[in-house]
Tab-separated table of N, CA, C and O in Angstrom:
chain	number	residue	atom	x	y	z
M	5	ALA	N	26.504	1.170	7.336
M	5	ALA	CA	26.094	0.140	8.268
M	5	ALA	C	25.417	0.738	9.496
M	5	ALA	O	24.532	0.134	10.057
M	6	ASN	N	25.842	1.928	9.918
M	6	ASN	CA	25.267	2.551	11.102
M	6	ASN	C	24.303	3.674	10.753
M	6	ASN	O	23.929	4.457	11.616
M	7	GLY	N	23.891	3.770	9.488
M	7	GLY	CA	23.001	4.833	9.059
M	7	GLY	C	21.541	4.477	9.277
M	7	GLY	O	21.195	3.503	9.937
M	8	TYR	N	20.701	5.308	8.704
M	8	TYR	CA	19.262	5.092	8.783
M	8	TYR	C	18.781	4.343	7.554
M	8	TYR	O	19.367	4.428	6.480
M	9	TYR	N	17.690	3.619	7.705
M	9	TYR	CA	17.150	2.794	6.627
M	9	TYR	C	15.680	3.153	6.435
M	9	TYR	O	14.878	3.048	7.359
M	10	TRP	N	15.330	3.635	5.241
M	10	TRP	CA	13.952	3.981	4.920
M	10	TRP	C	13.551	3.185	3.690
M	10	TRP	O	14.305	3.084	2.725
M	11	SER	N	12.345	2.637	3.710
M	11	SER	CA	11.854	1.938	2.526
M	11	SER	C	10.341	2.040	2.490
M	11	SER	O	9.690	2.432	3.459
M	12	ARG	N	9.809	1.678	1.360
M	12	ARG	CA	8.356	1.673	1.157
M	12	ARG	C	8.024	0.364	0.468
M	12	ARG	O	8.633	0.015	-0.554
M	13	TRP	N	7.086	-0.352	1.024
M	13	TRP	CA	6.754	-1.674	0.511
M	13	TRP	C	5.255	-1.745	0.281
M	13	TRP	O	4.461	-1.647	1.211
M	14	ALA	N	4.858	-1.873	-0.980
M	14	ALA	CA	3.445	-1.975	-1.343
M	14	ALA	C	3.146	-3.401	-1.781
M	14	ALA	O	3.972	-4.035	-2.446
M	15	LYS	N	1.976	-3.895	-1.397
M	15	LYS	CA	1.598	-5.246	-1.815
M	15	LYS	C	0.099	-5.324	-2.055
M	15	LYS	O	-0.685	-4.535	-1.517
M	16	CYS	N	-0.264	-6.279	-2.876
M	16	CYS	CA	-1.659	-6.544	-3.210
M	16	CYS	C	-1.994	-7.951	-2.723
M	16	CYS	O	-1.228	-8.882	-2.980
M	17	ILE	N	-3.112	-8.083	-2.056
M	17	ILE	CA	-3.508	-9.367	-1.493
M	17	ILE	C	-4.904	-9.709	-1.989
M	17	ILE	O	-5.801	-8.861	-1.945
M	18	HIS	N	-5.076	-10.943	-2.458
M	18	HIS	CA	-6.406	-11.410	-2.858
M	18	HIS	C	-6.427	-12.929	-2.821
M	18	HIS	O	-5.391	-13.579	-2.874
M	19	SER	N	-7.629	-13.475	-2.738
M	19	SER	CA	-7.763	-14.932	-2.785
M	19	SER	C	-8.811	-15.378	-3.798
M	19	SER	O	-8.840	-16.546	-4.156
M	20	SER	N	-9.633	-14.456	-4.266
M	20	SER	CA	-10.672	-14.833	-5.230
M	20	SER	C	-10.145	-14.702	-6.658
M	20	SER	O	-9.240	-13.921	-6.939
M	21	HIS	N	-10.726	-15.475	-7.567
M	21	HIS	CA	-10.311	-15.440	-8.969
M	21	HIS	C	-10.796	-14.184	-9.680
M	21	HIS	O	-10.209	-13.772	-10.678
M	22	ASP	N	-11.852	-13.560	-9.166
M	22	ASP	CA	-12.386	-12.358	-9.809
M	22	ASP	C	-11.842	-11.075	-9.173
M	22	ASP	O	-12.252	-9.977	-9.538
M	23	PHE	N	-10.931	-11.202	-8.219
M	23	PHE	CA	-10.262	-10.079	-7.552
M	23	PHE	C	-11.217	-9.195	-6.753
M	23	PHE	O	-10.894	-8.058	-6.429
M	24	SER	N	-12.384	-9.704	-6.426
M	24	SER	CA	-13.361	-8.903	-5.689
M	24	SER	C	-12.923	-8.616	-4.257
M	24	SER	O	-13.413	-7.673	-3.642
M	25	ASP	N	-12.002	-9.393	-3.739
M	25	ASP	CA	-11.528	-9.189	-2.366
M	25	ASP	C	-10.125	-8.557	-2.334
M	25	ASP	O	-9.436	-8.611	-1.325
M	26	MET	N	-9.723	-7.911	-3.427
M	26	MET	CA	-8.387	-7.330	-3.544
M	26	MET	C	-8.173	-6.244	-2.494
M	26	MET	O	-9.035	-5.391	-2.294
M	27	VAL	N	-7.028	-6.292	-1.835
M	27	VAL	CA	-6.644	-5.298	-0.834
M	27	VAL	C	-5.262	-4.765	-1.200
M	27	VAL	O	-4.359	-5.532	-1.541
M	28	PHE	N	-5.108	-3.461	-1.137
M	28	PHE	CA	-3.822	-2.808	-1.376
M	28	PHE	C	-3.279	-2.333	-0.035
M	28	PHE	O	-3.973	-1.653	0.725
M	29	VAL	N	-2.035	-2.712	0.277
M	29	VAL	CA	-1.381	-2.302	1.521
M	29	VAL	C	-0.069	-1.618	1.150
M	29	VAL	O	0.739	-2.171	0.411
M	30	ASP	N	0.123	-0.399	1.648
M	30	ASP	CA	1.314	0.391	1.359
M	30	ASP	C	1.989	0.731	2.688
M	30	ASP	O	1.434	1.480	3.498
M	31	ASN	N	3.158	0.148	2.928
M	31	ASN	CA	3.879	0.337	4.184
M	31	ASN	C	5.027	1.315	3.999
M	31	ASN	O	5.800	1.206	3.054
M	32	TYR	N	5.150	2.252	4.922
M	32	TYR	CA	6.285	3.154	5.002
M	32	TYR	C	7.125	2.669	6.177
M	32	TYR	O	6.632	2.593	7.308
M	33	ILE	N	8.386	2.364	5.913
M	33	ILE	CA	9.225	1.672	6.891
M	33	ILE	C	10.458	2.514	7.198
M	33	ILE	O	11.117	3.039	6.290
M	34	PHE	N	10.764	2.645	8.484
M	34	PHE	CA	11.978	3.323	8.919
M	34	PHE	C	12.707	2.415	9.892
M	34	PHE	O	12.128	1.972	10.894
M	35	ASN	N	13.968	2.114	9.587
M	35	ASN	CA	14.770	1.194	10.395
M	35	ASN	C	14.027	-0.118	10.676
M	35	ASN	O	13.970	-0.603	11.804
M	36	LYS	N	13.435	-0.652	9.626
M	36	LYS	CA	12.765	-1.957	9.624
M	36	LYS	C	11.452	-2.007	10.404
M	36	LYS	O	10.889	-3.071	10.596
M	37	ASP	N	10.938	-0.853	10.836
M	37	ASP	CA	9.648	-0.796	11.528
M	37	ASP	C	8.657	-0.007	10.692
M	37	ASP	O	8.965	1.107	10.232
M	38	VAL	N	7.461	-0.550	10.513
M	38	VAL	CA	6.406	0.175	9.810
M	38	VAL	C	5.966	1.339	10.698
M	38	VAL	O	5.611	1.138	11.855
M	39	PHE	N	6.042	2.561	10.150
M	39	PHE	CA	5.591	3.698	10.940
M	39	PHE	C	4.322	4.329	10.388
M	39	PHE	O	3.599	5.003	11.112
M	40	ILE	N	4.012	4.074	9.116
M	40	ILE	CA	2.745	4.487	8.513
M	40	ILE	C	2.301	3.375	7.586
M	40	ILE	O	3.115	2.762	6.899
M	41	GLN	N	1.000	3.135	7.550
M	41	GLN	CA	0.461	2.138	6.626
M	41	GLN	C	-0.845	2.649	6.038
M	41	GLN	O	-1.673	3.217	6.741
M	42	PHE	N	-0.984	2.448	4.718
M	42	PHE	CA	-2.272	2.642	4.066
M	42	PHE	C	-2.801	1.263	3.738
M	42	PHE	O	-2.103	0.433	3.158
M	43	ASN	N	-4.044	1.003	4.107
M	43	ASN	CA	-4.721	-0.252	3.797
M	43	ASN	C	-6.023	0.128	3.118
M	43	ASN	O	-6.812	0.891	3.673
M	44	SER	N	-6.246	-0.390	1.914
M	44	SER	CA	-7.441	0.012	1.165
M	44	SER	C	-8.732	-0.408	1.854
M	44	SER	O	-9.776	0.194	1.620
M	45	THR	N	-8.684	-1.406	2.713
M	45	THR	CA	-9.872	-1.794	3.475
M	45	THR	C	-10.232	-0.704	4.479
M	45	THR	O	-11.402	-0.396	4.674
M	46	VAL	N	-9.228	-0.111	5.107
M	46	VAL	CA	-9.436	0.987	6.054
M	46	VAL	C	-9.750	2.273	5.287
M	46	VAL	O	-10.606	3.059	5.694
M	47	GLY	N	-9.042	2.499	4.180
M	47	GLY	CA	-9.299	3.649	3.321
M	47	GLY	C	-8.558	4.913	3.705
M	47	GLY	O	-8.802	5.974	3.140
M	48	GLU	N	-7.649	4.811	4.678
M	48	GLU	CA	-6.847	5.965	5.062
M	48	GLU	C	-5.533	5.497	5.669
M	48	GLU	O	-5.337	4.309	5.912
M	49	PHE	N	-4.639	6.453	5.889
M	49	PHE	CA	-3.344	6.155	6.486
M	49	PHE	C	-3.484	5.997	7.999
M	49	PHE	O	-4.261	6.699	8.633
M	50	VAL	N	-2.699	5.078	8.553
M	50	VAL	CA	-2.665	4.853	9.996
M	50	VAL	C	-1.204	4.955	10.432
M	50	VAL	O	-0.327	4.353	9.811
M	51	GLY	N	-0.956	5.720	11.492
M	51	GLY	CA	0.394	5.859	12.024
M	51	GLY	C	0.604	4.934	13.203
M	51	GLY	O	-0.302	4.739	14.018
M	52	TYR	N	1.807	4.387	13.316
M	52	TYR	CA	2.129	3.447	14.394
M	52	TYR	C	3.181	3.982	15.359
M	52	TYR	O	3.511	3.311	16.333
M	53	THR	N	3.733	5.131	15.073
M	53	THR	CA	4.690	5.782	15.963
M	53	THR	C	4.240	7.240	16.092
M	53	THR	O	3.328	7.687	15.382
M	54	GLU	N	4.894	8.002	16.953
M	54	GLU	CA	4.527	9.414	17.106
M	54	GLU	C	4.665	10.162	15.777
M	54	GLU	O	3.765	10.898	15.372
M	55	LEU	N	5.792	9.954	15.098
M	55	LEU	CA	5.991	10.586	13.795
M	55	LEU	C	4.998	10.040	12.772
M	55	LEU	O	4.467	10.782	11.952
M	56	GLY	N	4.738	8.737	12.821
M	56	GLY	CA	3.788	8.133	11.899
M	56	GLY	C	2.380	8.678	12.064
M	56	GLY	O	1.686	8.951	11.085
M	57	VAL	N	1.941	8.873	13.295
M	57	VAL	CA	0.608	9.435	13.560
M	57	VAL	C	0.530	10.855	13.011
M	57	VAL	O	-0.457	11.236	12.370
M	58	HIS	N	1.596	11.638	13.238
M	58	HIS	CA	1.629	13.012	12.726
M	58	HIS	C	1.547	13.028	11.193
M	58	HIS	O	0.748	13.758	10.610
M	59	ASN	N	2.385	12.210	10.543
M	59	ASN	CA	2.388	12.179	9.074
M	59	ASN	C	1.104	11.587	8.510
M	59	ASN	O	0.613	12.044	7.480
M	60	ALA	N	0.544	10.579	9.161
M	60	ALA	CA	-0.719	10.000	8.701
M	60	ALA	C	-1.818	11.056	8.710
M	60	ALA	O	-2.641	11.123	7.790
M	61	ARG	N	-1.825	11.902	9.730
M	61	ARG	CA	-2.813	12.980	9.808
M	61	ARG	C	-2.637	13.935	8.630
M	61	ARG	O	-3.622	14.335	7.984
M	62	LEU	N	-1.388	14.287	8.319
M	62	LEU	CA	-1.119	15.155	7.169
M	62	LEU	C	-1.554	14.502	5.863
M	62	LEU	O	-2.182	15.137	5.006
M	63	PHE	N	-1.200	13.227	5.674
M	63	PHE	CA	-1.569	12.504	4.450
M	63	PHE	C	-3.081	12.406	4.299
M	63	PHE	O	-3.623	12.572	3.208
M	64	ASN	N	-3.777	12.115	5.392
M	64	ASN	CA	-5.233	11.960	5.344
M	64	ASN	C	-5.947	13.276	5.086
M	64	ASN	O	-7.083	13.286	4.601
M	65	ASN	N	-5.298	14.394	5.399
M	65	ASN	CA	-5.888	15.710	5.142
M	65	ASN	C	-5.522	16.257	3.767
M	65	ASN	O	-5.903	17.378	3.440
M	66	ASN	N	-4.819	15.470	2.979
M	66	ASN	CA	-4.461	15.854	1.615
M	66	ASN	C	-5.341	15.045	0.659
M	66	ASN	O	-5.051	13.878	0.374
M	67	PRO	N	-6.442	15.642	0.160
M	67	PRO	CA	-7.398	14.884	-0.670
M	67	PRO	C	-6.774	14.232	-1.894
M	67	PRO	O	-7.122	13.107	-2.248
M	68	GLY	N	-5.823	14.898	-2.528
M	68	GLY	CA	-5.186	14.337	-3.717
M	68	GLY	C	-4.383	13.091	-3.398
M	68	GLY	O	-4.449	12.093	-4.119
M	69	GLN	N	-3.631	13.134	-2.319
M	69	GLN	CA	-2.823	11.989	-1.927
M	69	GLN	C	-3.703	10.820	-1.496
M	69	GLN	O	-3.457	9.672	-1.865
M	70	LEU	N	-4.736	11.116	-0.757
M	70	LEU	CA	-5.641	10.069	-0.285
M	70	LEU	C	-6.383	9.427	-1.456
M	70	LEU	O	-6.493	8.204	-1.539
M	71	GLN	N	-6.860	10.244	-2.382
M	71	GLN	CA	-7.562	9.720	-3.559
M	71	GLN	C	-6.630	8.863	-4.416
M	71	GLN	O	-7.017	7.797	-4.897
M	72	SER	N	-5.401	9.317	-4.584
M	72	SER	CA	-4.419	8.564	-5.366
M	72	SER	C	-4.140	7.203	-4.740
M	72	SER	O	-4.068	6.181	-5.435
M	73	GLU	N	-3.984	7.173	-3.432
M	73	GLU	CA	-3.692	5.915	-2.735
M	73	GLU	C	-4.882	4.959	-2.819
M	73	GLU	O	-4.716	3.757	-3.032
M	74	ARG	N	-6.083	5.485	-2.681
M	74	ARG	CA	-7.292	4.641	-2.770
M	74	ARG	C	-7.466	4.044	-4.167
M	74	ARG	O	-8.005	2.949	-4.312
M	75	ALA	N	-6.995	4.746	-5.180
M	75	ALA	CA	-7.147	4.279	-6.565
M	75	ALA	C	-6.170	3.163	-6.917
M	75	ALA	O	-6.331	2.510	-7.958
M	76	GLU	N	-5.175	2.909	-6.091
M	76	GLU	CA	-4.155	1.907	-6.401
M	76	GLU	C	-4.721	0.487	-6.497
M	76	GLU	O	-4.148	-0.351	-7.192
M	77	VAL	N	-5.825	0.197	-5.837
M	77	VAL	CA	-6.433	-1.135	-5.950
M	77	VAL	C	-6.771	-1.417	-7.409
M	77	VAL	O	-6.449	-2.480	-7.935
M	78	GLU	N	-7.397	-0.458	-8.065
M	78	GLU	CA	-7.771	-0.651	-9.474
M	78	GLU	C	-6.571	-0.466	-10.399
M	78	GLU	O	-6.321	-1.298	-11.269
M	79	ARG	N	-5.826	0.630	-10.207
M	79	ARG	CA	-4.753	0.987	-11.132
M	79	ARG	C	-3.583	0.018	-11.068
M	79	ARG	O	-3.062	-0.415	-12.088
M	80	TYR	N	-3.172	-0.336	-9.889
M	80	TYR	CA	-1.969	-1.148	-9.723
M	80	TYR	C	-2.303	-2.623	-9.485
M	80	TYR	O	-1.842	-3.496	-10.216
M	81	CYS	N	-3.110	-2.896	-8.483
M	81	CYS	CA	-3.344	-4.287	-8.070
M	81	CYS	C	-4.128	-5.089	-9.108
M	81	CYS	O	-3.648	-6.104	-9.604
M	82	LYS	N	-5.338	-4.652	-9.399
M	82	LYS	CA	-6.191	-5.450	-10.293
M	82	LYS	C	-5.616	-5.514	-11.699
M	82	LYS	O	-5.659	-6.557	-12.342
M	83	HIS	N	-5.051	-4.410	-12.165
M	83	HIS	CA	-4.457	-4.385	-13.505
M	83	HIS	C	-3.339	-5.427	-13.618
M	83	HIS	O	-3.317	-6.242	-14.546
M	84	ASN	N	-2.414	-5.405	-12.670
M	84	ASN	CA	-1.289	-6.349	-12.713
M	84	ASN	C	-1.735	-7.781	-12.433
M	84	ASN	O	-1.209	-8.722	-13.032
M	85	ALA	N	-2.693	-7.972	-11.563
M	85	ALA	CA	-3.176	-9.319	-11.262
M	85	ALA	C	-3.837	-9.941	-12.496
M	85	ALA	O	-3.643	-11.128	-12.770
M	86	LYS	N	-4.587	-9.144	-13.238
M	86	LYS	CA	-5.212	-9.656	-14.468
M	86	LYS	C	-4.158	-10.063	-15.485
M	86	LYS	O	-4.276	-11.105	-16.131
M	87	ASN	N	-3.120	-9.246	-15.626
M	87	ASN	CA	-2.039	-9.588	-16.558
M	87	ASN	C	-1.323	-10.865	-16.140
M	87	ASN	O	-1.037	-11.724	-16.967
M	88	ARG	N	-1.038	-10.988	-14.863
M	88	ARG	CA	-0.350	-12.187	-14.377
M	88	ARG	C	-1.230	-13.421	-14.501
M	88	ARG	O	-0.764	-14.491	-14.869
M	89	GLN	N	-2.500	-13.265	-14.184
M	89	GLN	CA	-3.409	-14.410	-14.255
M	89	GLN	C	-3.537	-14.911	-15.691
M	89	GLN	O	-3.512	-16.117	-15.935
M	90	SER	N	-3.651	-13.987	-16.642
M	90	SER	CA	-3.769	-14.422	-18.040
M	90	SER	C	-2.466	-15.077	-18.505
M	90	SER	O	-2.490	-16.048	-19.266
M	91	ALA	N	-1.323	-14.590	-18.073
M	91	ALA	CA	-0.047	-15.198	-18.455
M	91	ALA	C	0.073	-16.599	-17.889
M	91	ALA	O	0.559	-17.511	-18.557
M	92	ILE	N	-0.380	-16.789	-16.679
M	92	ILE	CA	-0.336	-18.121	-16.049
M	92	ILE	C	-1.348	-19.050	-16.690
M	92	ILE	O	-1.050	-20.201	-17.004
M	93	ALA	N	-2.556	-18.551	-16.933
M	93	ALA	CA	-3.619	-19.384	-17.510
M	93	ALA	C	-3.253	-19.852	-18.915
M	93	ALA	O	-3.615	-20.954	-19.327
M	94	ASP	N	-2.534	-19.030	-19.666
M	94	ASP	CA	-2.115	-19.404	-21.008
M	94	ASP	C	-1.105	-20.555	-20.992
M	94	ASP	O	-0.937	-21.229	-21.997
M	95	LYS	N	-0.431	-20.752	-19.882
M	95	LYS	CA	0.612	-21.776	-19.793
M	95	LYS	C	0.093	-23.120	-19.269
M	95	LYS	O	0.800	-24.089	-19.291
M	96	THR	N	-1.123	-23.138	-18.750
M	96	THR	CA	-1.632	-24.380	-18.163
M	96	THR	C	-2.523	-25.124	-19.118
M	96	THR	O	-3.023	-24.639	-20.067
């Protein structure tokens, strides 16, 4: 109850049927506050605390990590959205 709380929350946001406006947001959370966020619209990590700014700089200077995070729009978001959309469309 008095310990530390760390979590990571990723989400995909879109409003178009063709997913052309798909955005991937990956939040790193410590004690219920976002301290680092990756937003595919921005294309890099942004820190919101002193530690977050430091870690965002490290993440952004790691080409493999940055490339992997940028690819999540296609790999994770659009792939899953297409599967969900077809499952819903088949039921209507």
